[in-house]
C-alpha angles and dihedrals in degrees: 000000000000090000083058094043095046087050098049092052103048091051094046077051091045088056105042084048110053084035092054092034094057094036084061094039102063092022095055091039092110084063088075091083098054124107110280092246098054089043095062085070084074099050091055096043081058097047094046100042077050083052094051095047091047093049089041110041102023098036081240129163146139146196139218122232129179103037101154088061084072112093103223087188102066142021104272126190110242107210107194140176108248103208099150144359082257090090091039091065088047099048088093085048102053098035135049102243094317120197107241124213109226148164112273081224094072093066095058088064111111109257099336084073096051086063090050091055093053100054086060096240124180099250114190143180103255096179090062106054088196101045081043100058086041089062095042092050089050097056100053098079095056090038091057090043092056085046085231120163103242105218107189119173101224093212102057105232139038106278127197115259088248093052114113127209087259086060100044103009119207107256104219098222087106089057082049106048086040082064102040082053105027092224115150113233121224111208116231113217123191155175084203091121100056091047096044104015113208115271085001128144083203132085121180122215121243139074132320120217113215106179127183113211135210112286126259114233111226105237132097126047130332090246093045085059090053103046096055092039088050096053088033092063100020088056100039098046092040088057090046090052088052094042087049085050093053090057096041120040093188092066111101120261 
């Protein structure tokens, strides 16, 4: 009976969420041309309306954990594990108008990219890992002097929950821009993959982690970085999947 329900109401979510995602989109187009302040307005009303239906129709929430991990008193590059599209829709949430590291390729998308470019993301060339890095080390200097947050995902893609670093390994341009920079970077750690799985119809009710871990000074070597950023995420989001399955018996293993 919970497989039925789970499914019922996933695809009762799905619906309400692609109908009310496109209605903004093209209604709310105009928007575009407002000043980028305004526009963020915008941003939030989407990310919030997504919150309510989640809550509401798939029984979904999540919590935050970690927070004084967080440095108020400089821009910070938050590292964290992309499991989903779940902590996609809460970075505006969690963060105050973060600069979001992304594929060139999003902002060629009709209408969806035009958004993208708006929130004054770092778009870069992933297909090229110099150009890439280029693009990551120029934008430092107009991302600190808006005091934004920067969120990269270190390995590049979203991953399923069950993926490893030998599947999807951590790129070390974010070690390297924290040193260019000398920004410290705060891990993310998270459950996101067993509650929206990656490419599912299906999302399971229950609670998100979101925890923020102890910052990374930026000193030492590239690979020094990596390697403490890489146990730091893949430990602590490997002990919140298995907290999350202890609580709900109907997650995957």
């Amino acid at each position: 009976m919970k497989t039925i329900e789970i499914f019922l109401r996933s695809t009762v979510f799905n619906i309400f969420f692609f109908g009310v995602t496109a209605v903004m989109a093209l209604s709310l187009l105009p928007t575009a041309l407002l000043p980028r302040r305004v526009f963020m307005g915008v941003v939030w009303t989407w990310v919030r309306v997504v919150h309510v239906l989640e809550r509401f129709i798939l029984n979904l929430d999540y919590e935050v954990r970690g927070l004084e991990n967080l440095p108020r008193d400089r821009t910070v590059i938050i590292a964290a594990k992309h499991q989903s599209a779940y902590e996609t829709f809460k970075l505006h949430i969690l963060f105050n108008d973060p600069a979001i590291v992304l594929k060139r390729e999003l902002l060629r998308i009709p209408v969806w990219g035009l958004y993208l470019s708006k929130i004054d993301p770092i778009a870069i060339n992933r297909a090229d890992r110099g150009d890439a890095l280029r693009s990551l080390i120029t934008a430092l200097d107009h991302v600190k002097d808006q005091h934004r947050p920067i969120i990269i995902f270190p390995q590049g893609t979203r991953v399923k929950y069950n993926a490893t670093p030998a599947d999807k390994p951590y790129k070390a341009g974010v070690a390297r821009m924290a040193l260019q920079g000398n920004i410290p970077i705060v891990p993310l750690a998270m459950n996101t993959g067993l509650f929206w799985p990656k490419l599912s119809w299906i999302k399971r009710p229950g609670r998100v982690i979101f925890e923020f871990l102890p910052p990374i000074a930026p000193e030492g070597t590239p690979a020094d970085i990596m390697h403490k950023l890489q146990s730091d995420i893949e430990g602590r989001s490997n002990a919140l999947m298995d907290e999350a399955r202890e609580k709900s018996p109907w997650l995957p293993q």
